Amino acid sequence: MRVVTISATYGTAGSVIGPAVAGRLGVPFLDRAIPSAVAVELGCSLEDALVHDDRAEHGLGRLLSGAMRLPTASFGGLDIYIPGSMPLPAEDFVAHTERVIRQVARGQGGVILGRAAALVLADHPGALHVRLDAPLSRRVIQTATLTGVTEREARRLIEDNDRARGAYVRHFYRADPASPTLYHLVLDSTSLPVDTCVELIVTASTALS
């Protein structure tokens, strides 16, 4: 089955392009379903799983990116302490996230947004790896237009998300998520229309399969 991973910086319409590609390819779109599946596997709450998710509002990436600004921070064997619960090793959540991603890839296929899926499935036959990115200035305008926030607030959201998601990939995979060598296709979805991005991804996926 078709497998597409999408790494999308904030403000590049990944949550719009991803489902559209999945619909065209006839496979599931995997985003919010991933932490839900991880929670079931670990027997924890969805809230606990979201704390460790790179795309959640208050996910692990944000905790890591905040800690990376502290010169004395240590990342070896990092534990995340959730109020009212037992401490849960972040590595457990990442390992189970990888397991869910691999199960999807080996099974019915899917379009997977985020979670360093391009690295997790780097050797998966026929998987297409896509990066959606654009200059900060254009992402600011697009985010402000789509969400109704000010451009100043949009810039803060983008910078916080970039730092968080980058921290997740660098910490657990020792890689730069912006490196073009990780992807088959890199698109500026603030310049290209969404429909064009979808068409290019679908065409590239078909060519690889």
Short mmCIF file of C-alpha atoms in Angstrom, two decimals:
data_model
loop_
_atom_site.label_atom_id
_atom_site.label_comp_id
_atom_site.label_asym_id
_atom_site.label_seq_id
_atom_site.Cartn_x
_atom_site.Cartn_y
_atom_site.Cartn_z
CA MET A 1 0.00 0.00 0.00
CA ARG A 2 1.04 3.61 -0.51
CA VAL A 3 3.02 5.25 2.30
CA VAL A 4 3.74 8.99 2.42
CA THR A 5 5.44 10.82 5.27
CA ILE A 6 5.02 14.58 5.52
CA SER A 7 7.26 16.81 7.59
CA ALA A 8 5.57 20.22 7.70
CA THR A 9 6.77 23.37 9.36
CA TYR A 10 4.07 25.47 11.03
CA GLY A 11 2.16 27.59 8.54
CA THR A 12 2.65 25.31 5.51
CA ALA A 13 -0.81 23.69 5.54
CA GLY A 14 0.38 20.19 6.40
CA SER A 15 -2.91 19.41 8.14
CA VAL A 16 -4.76 20.35 4.92
CA ILE A 17 -2.44 18.80 2.35
CA GLY A 18 -1.99 15.53 4.29
CA PRO A 19 -5.69 14.52 4.38
CA ALA A 20 -6.13 15.57 0.75
CA VAL A 21 -3.25 13.35 -0.35
CA ALA A 22 -4.61 10.46 1.73
CA GLY A 23 -8.01 10.87 0.09
CA ARG A 24 -6.50 10.79 -3.39
CA LEU A 25 -4.42 7.70 -2.59
CA GLY A 26 -7.24 5.91 -0.79
CA VAL A 27 -5.29 5.41 2.45
CA PRO A 28 -5.78 6.69 6.03
CA PHE A 29 -4.39 10.01 7.22
CA LEU A 30 -2.44 9.54 10.45
CA ASP A 31 -2.02 12.51 12.76
CA ARG A 32 -4.16 12.63 15.89
CA ALA A 33 -4.77 8.87 15.67
CA ILE A 34 -1.09 8.20 16.46
CA PRO A 35 -1.05 9.37 20.11
CA SER A 36 -4.39 7.62 20.63
CA ALA A 37 -2.89 4.33 19.44
CA VAL A 38 0.20 4.87 21.59
CA ALA A 39 -1.99 5.47 24.65
CA VAL A 40 -3.81 2.17 24.03
CA GLU A 41 -0.54 0.27 23.64
CA LEU A 42 0.97 1.70 26.82
CA GLY A 43 -2.26 1.58 28.81
CA CYS A 44 -2.04 5.27 29.67
CA SER A 45 -4.36 8.22 29.09
CA LEU A 46 -4.48 10.16 25.84
CA GLU A 47 -3.39 13.23 27.82
CA ASP A 48 -0.21 11.42 28.90
CA ALA A 49 0.52 10.39 25.33
CA LEU A 50 -0.01 13.93 24.04
CA VAL A 51 2.54 15.27 26.52
CA HIS A 52 5.11 13.18 24.65
CA ASP A 53 3.89 13.89 21.11
CA ASP A 54 5.83 16.21 18.81
CA ARG A 55 2.77 17.79 17.21
CA ALA A 56 0.60 18.26 20.30
CA GLU A 57 -0.09 21.73 21.65
CA HIS A 58 2.00 20.99 24.74
CA GLY A 59 3.99 18.03 23.45
CA LEU A 60 7.42 16.71 24.25
CA GLY A 61 9.04 18.83 21.58
CA ARG A 62 8.05 21.95 23.48
CA LEU A 63 9.43 20.59 26.74
CA LEU A 64 12.68 19.65 25.02
CA SER A 65 13.00 22.96 23.21
CA GLY A 66 12.48 24.82 26.48
CA ALA A 67 15.07 22.72 28.28
CA MET A 68 17.56 23.23 25.46
CA ARG A 69 17.73 26.89 26.37
CA LEU A 70 19.08 25.96 29.83
CA PRO A 71 22.87 25.41 29.85
CA THR A 72 22.71 22.82 32.64
CA ALA A 73 19.95 20.69 31.08
CA SER A 74 20.66 16.98 30.66
CA PHE A 75 18.83 14.80 28.14
CA GLY A 76 20.15 11.37 29.09
CA GLY A 77 17.27 9.11 30.12
CA LEU A 78 14.86 12.04 30.13
CA ASP A 79 11.70 11.46 32.15
CA ILE A 80 8.59 13.58 31.83
CA TYR A 81 6.71 14.01 35.11
CA ILE A 82 2.98 14.43 34.68
CA PRO A 83 1.08 15.85 37.67
CA GLY A 84 -0.96 13.19 39.39
CA SER A 85 0.65 10.26 37.58
CA MET A 86 3.74 8.10 37.63
CA PRO A 87 6.76 9.39 35.69
CA LEU A 88 6.85 7.96 32.18
CA PRO A 89 10.10 7.70 30.23
CA ALA A 90 9.88 9.75 27.05
CA GLU A 91 11.79 7.04 25.19
CA ASP A 92 8.91 4.60 25.78
CA PHE A 93 6.46 6.91 24.05
CA VAL A 94 8.80 7.53 21.14
CA ALA A 95 9.44 3.77 20.73
CA HIS A 96 5.71 3.04 20.69
CA THR A 97 5.11 5.90 18.26
CA GLU A 98 7.67 4.31 15.94
CA ARG A 99 5.93 0.95 16.34
CA VAL A 100 2.56 2.43 15.35
CA ILE A 101 4.12 4.12 12.31
CA ARG A 102 5.77 0.88 11.16
CA GLN A 103 2.56 -1.10 11.67
CA VAL A 104 0.69 1.38 9.46
CA ALA A 105 3.40 1.22 6.80
CA ARG A 106 3.43 -2.59 6.76
CA GLY A 107 -0.36 -2.84 6.82
CA GLN A 108 -2.89 -0.69 5.02
CA GLY A 109 -0.48 2.16 4.28
CA GLY A 110 -1.19 5.80 5.03
CA VAL A 111 -0.14 9.43 4.97
CA ILE A 112 1.74 10.18 8.20
CA LEU A 113 2.19 13.74 9.40
CA GLY A 114 5.17 14.55 11.62
CA ARG A 115 6.69 12.27 14.31
CA ALA A 116 9.99 12.06 12.38
CA ALA A 117 8.28 9.46 10.18
CA ALA A 118 10.73 10.04 7.31
CA LEU A 119 13.51 8.83 9.60
CA VAL A 120 11.48 5.99 11.11
CA LEU A 121 10.59 4.72 7.62
CA ALA A 122 13.79 5.73 5.84
CA ASP A 123 14.32 2.17 4.58
CA HIS A 124 10.68 1.29 3.94
CA PRO A 125 10.27 0.21 0.30
CA GLY A 126 8.19 2.61 -1.77
CA ALA A 127 7.63 5.17 1.00
CA LEU A 128 7.63 8.77 -0.26
CA HIS A 129 9.11 11.35 2.11
CA VAL A 130 7.92 14.95 1.70
CA ARG A 131 8.95 18.20 3.36
CA LEU A 132 6.67 21.24 3.36
CA ASP A 133 8.57 24.41 4.15
CA ALA A 134 8.74 28.08 3.21
CA PRO A 135 10.44 31.32 4.23
CA LEU A 136 9.36 32.56 7.65
CA SER A 137 7.87 35.77 6.24
CA ARG A 138 5.43 33.89 3.99
CA ARG A 139 4.51 31.42 6.72
CA VAL A 140 3.73 34.35 9.01
CA ILE A 141 1.37 35.88 6.46
CA GLN A 142 -0.34 32.56 5.72
CA THR A 143 -0.76 31.72 9.41
CA ALA A 144 -2.16 35.16 10.22
CA THR A 145 -4.58 34.94 7.29
CA LEU A 146 -5.84 31.45 8.11
CA THR A 147 -6.09 31.81 11.89
CA GLY A 148 -7.00 35.47 12.31
CA VAL A 149 -4.14 36.20 14.72
CA THR A 150 -1.80 39.16 14.35
CA GLU A 151 1.39 38.73 12.37
CA ARG A 152 3.37 39.18 15.59
CA GLU A 153 1.45 36.34 17.24
CA ALA A 154 1.78 34.24 14.11
CA ARG A 155 5.55 34.69 14.18
CA ARG A 156 5.68 33.59 17.82
CA LEU A 157 3.59 30.48 17.07
CA ILE A 158 5.82 29.55 14.15
CA GLU A 159 9.08 30.07 16.01
CA ASP A 160 7.83 28.09 19.04
CA ASN A 161 6.66 25.21 16.84
CA ASP A 162 9.82 25.17 14.73
CA ARG A 163 11.97 25.04 17.85
CA ALA A 164 9.83 22.33 19.45
CA ARG A 165 9.60 19.98 16.50
CA GLY A 166 13.24 20.49 15.64
CA ALA A 167 14.21 19.62 19.22
CA TYR A 168 12.22 16.37 19.05
CA VAL A 169 13.99 15.19 15.89
CA ARG A 170 17.46 16.33 16.96
CA HIS A 171 17.19 14.75 20.40
CA PHE A 172 15.79 11.34 19.46
CA TYR A 173 17.21 10.92 15.95
CA ARG A 174 20.31 13.15 15.94
CA ALA A 175 19.14 14.67 12.67
CA ASP A 176 18.12 18.06 11.30
CA PRO A 177 14.48 17.89 10.14
CA ALA A 178 15.17 20.65 7.62
CA SER A 179 17.84 18.65 5.79
CA PRO A 180 16.68 18.08 2.18
CA THR A 181 18.61 14.79 2.07
CA LEU A 182 15.87 13.20 4.21
CA TYR A 183 13.17 13.75 1.59
CA HIS A 184 12.29 12.87 -1.98
CA LEU A 185 10.27 16.04 -2.44
CA VAL A 186 10.54 19.50 -0.84
CA LEU A 187 7.69 21.91 -1.57
CA ASP A 188 7.01 25.55 -0.74
CA SER A 189 3.30 25.32 -0.01
CA THR A 190 2.99 29.06 0.59
CA SER A 191 3.91 29.75 -3.05
CA LEU A 192 2.37 26.69 -4.71
CA PRO A 193 -1.41 26.28 -4.35
CA VAL A 194 -2.53 23.48 -2.06
CA ASP A 195 -4.10 21.58 -4.98
CA THR A 196 -0.80 21.70 -6.85
CA CYS A 197 1.12 20.38 -3.82
CA VAL A 198 -1.38 17.54 -3.47
CA GLU A 199 -1.08 16.66 -7.16
CA LEU A 200 2.73 16.65 -7.03
CA ILE A 201 2.81 14.41 -3.95
CA VAL A 202 0.27 11.97 -5.40
CA THR A 203 2.20 11.80 -8.69
CA ALA A 204 5.51 11.22 -6.89
CA SER A 205 3.99 8.52 -4.67
CA THR A 206 2.58 6.73 -7.70
CA ALA A 207 5.98 6.88 -9.41
CA LEU A 208 7.69 5.27 -6.42
CA SER A 209 5.21 2.44 -5.95
#
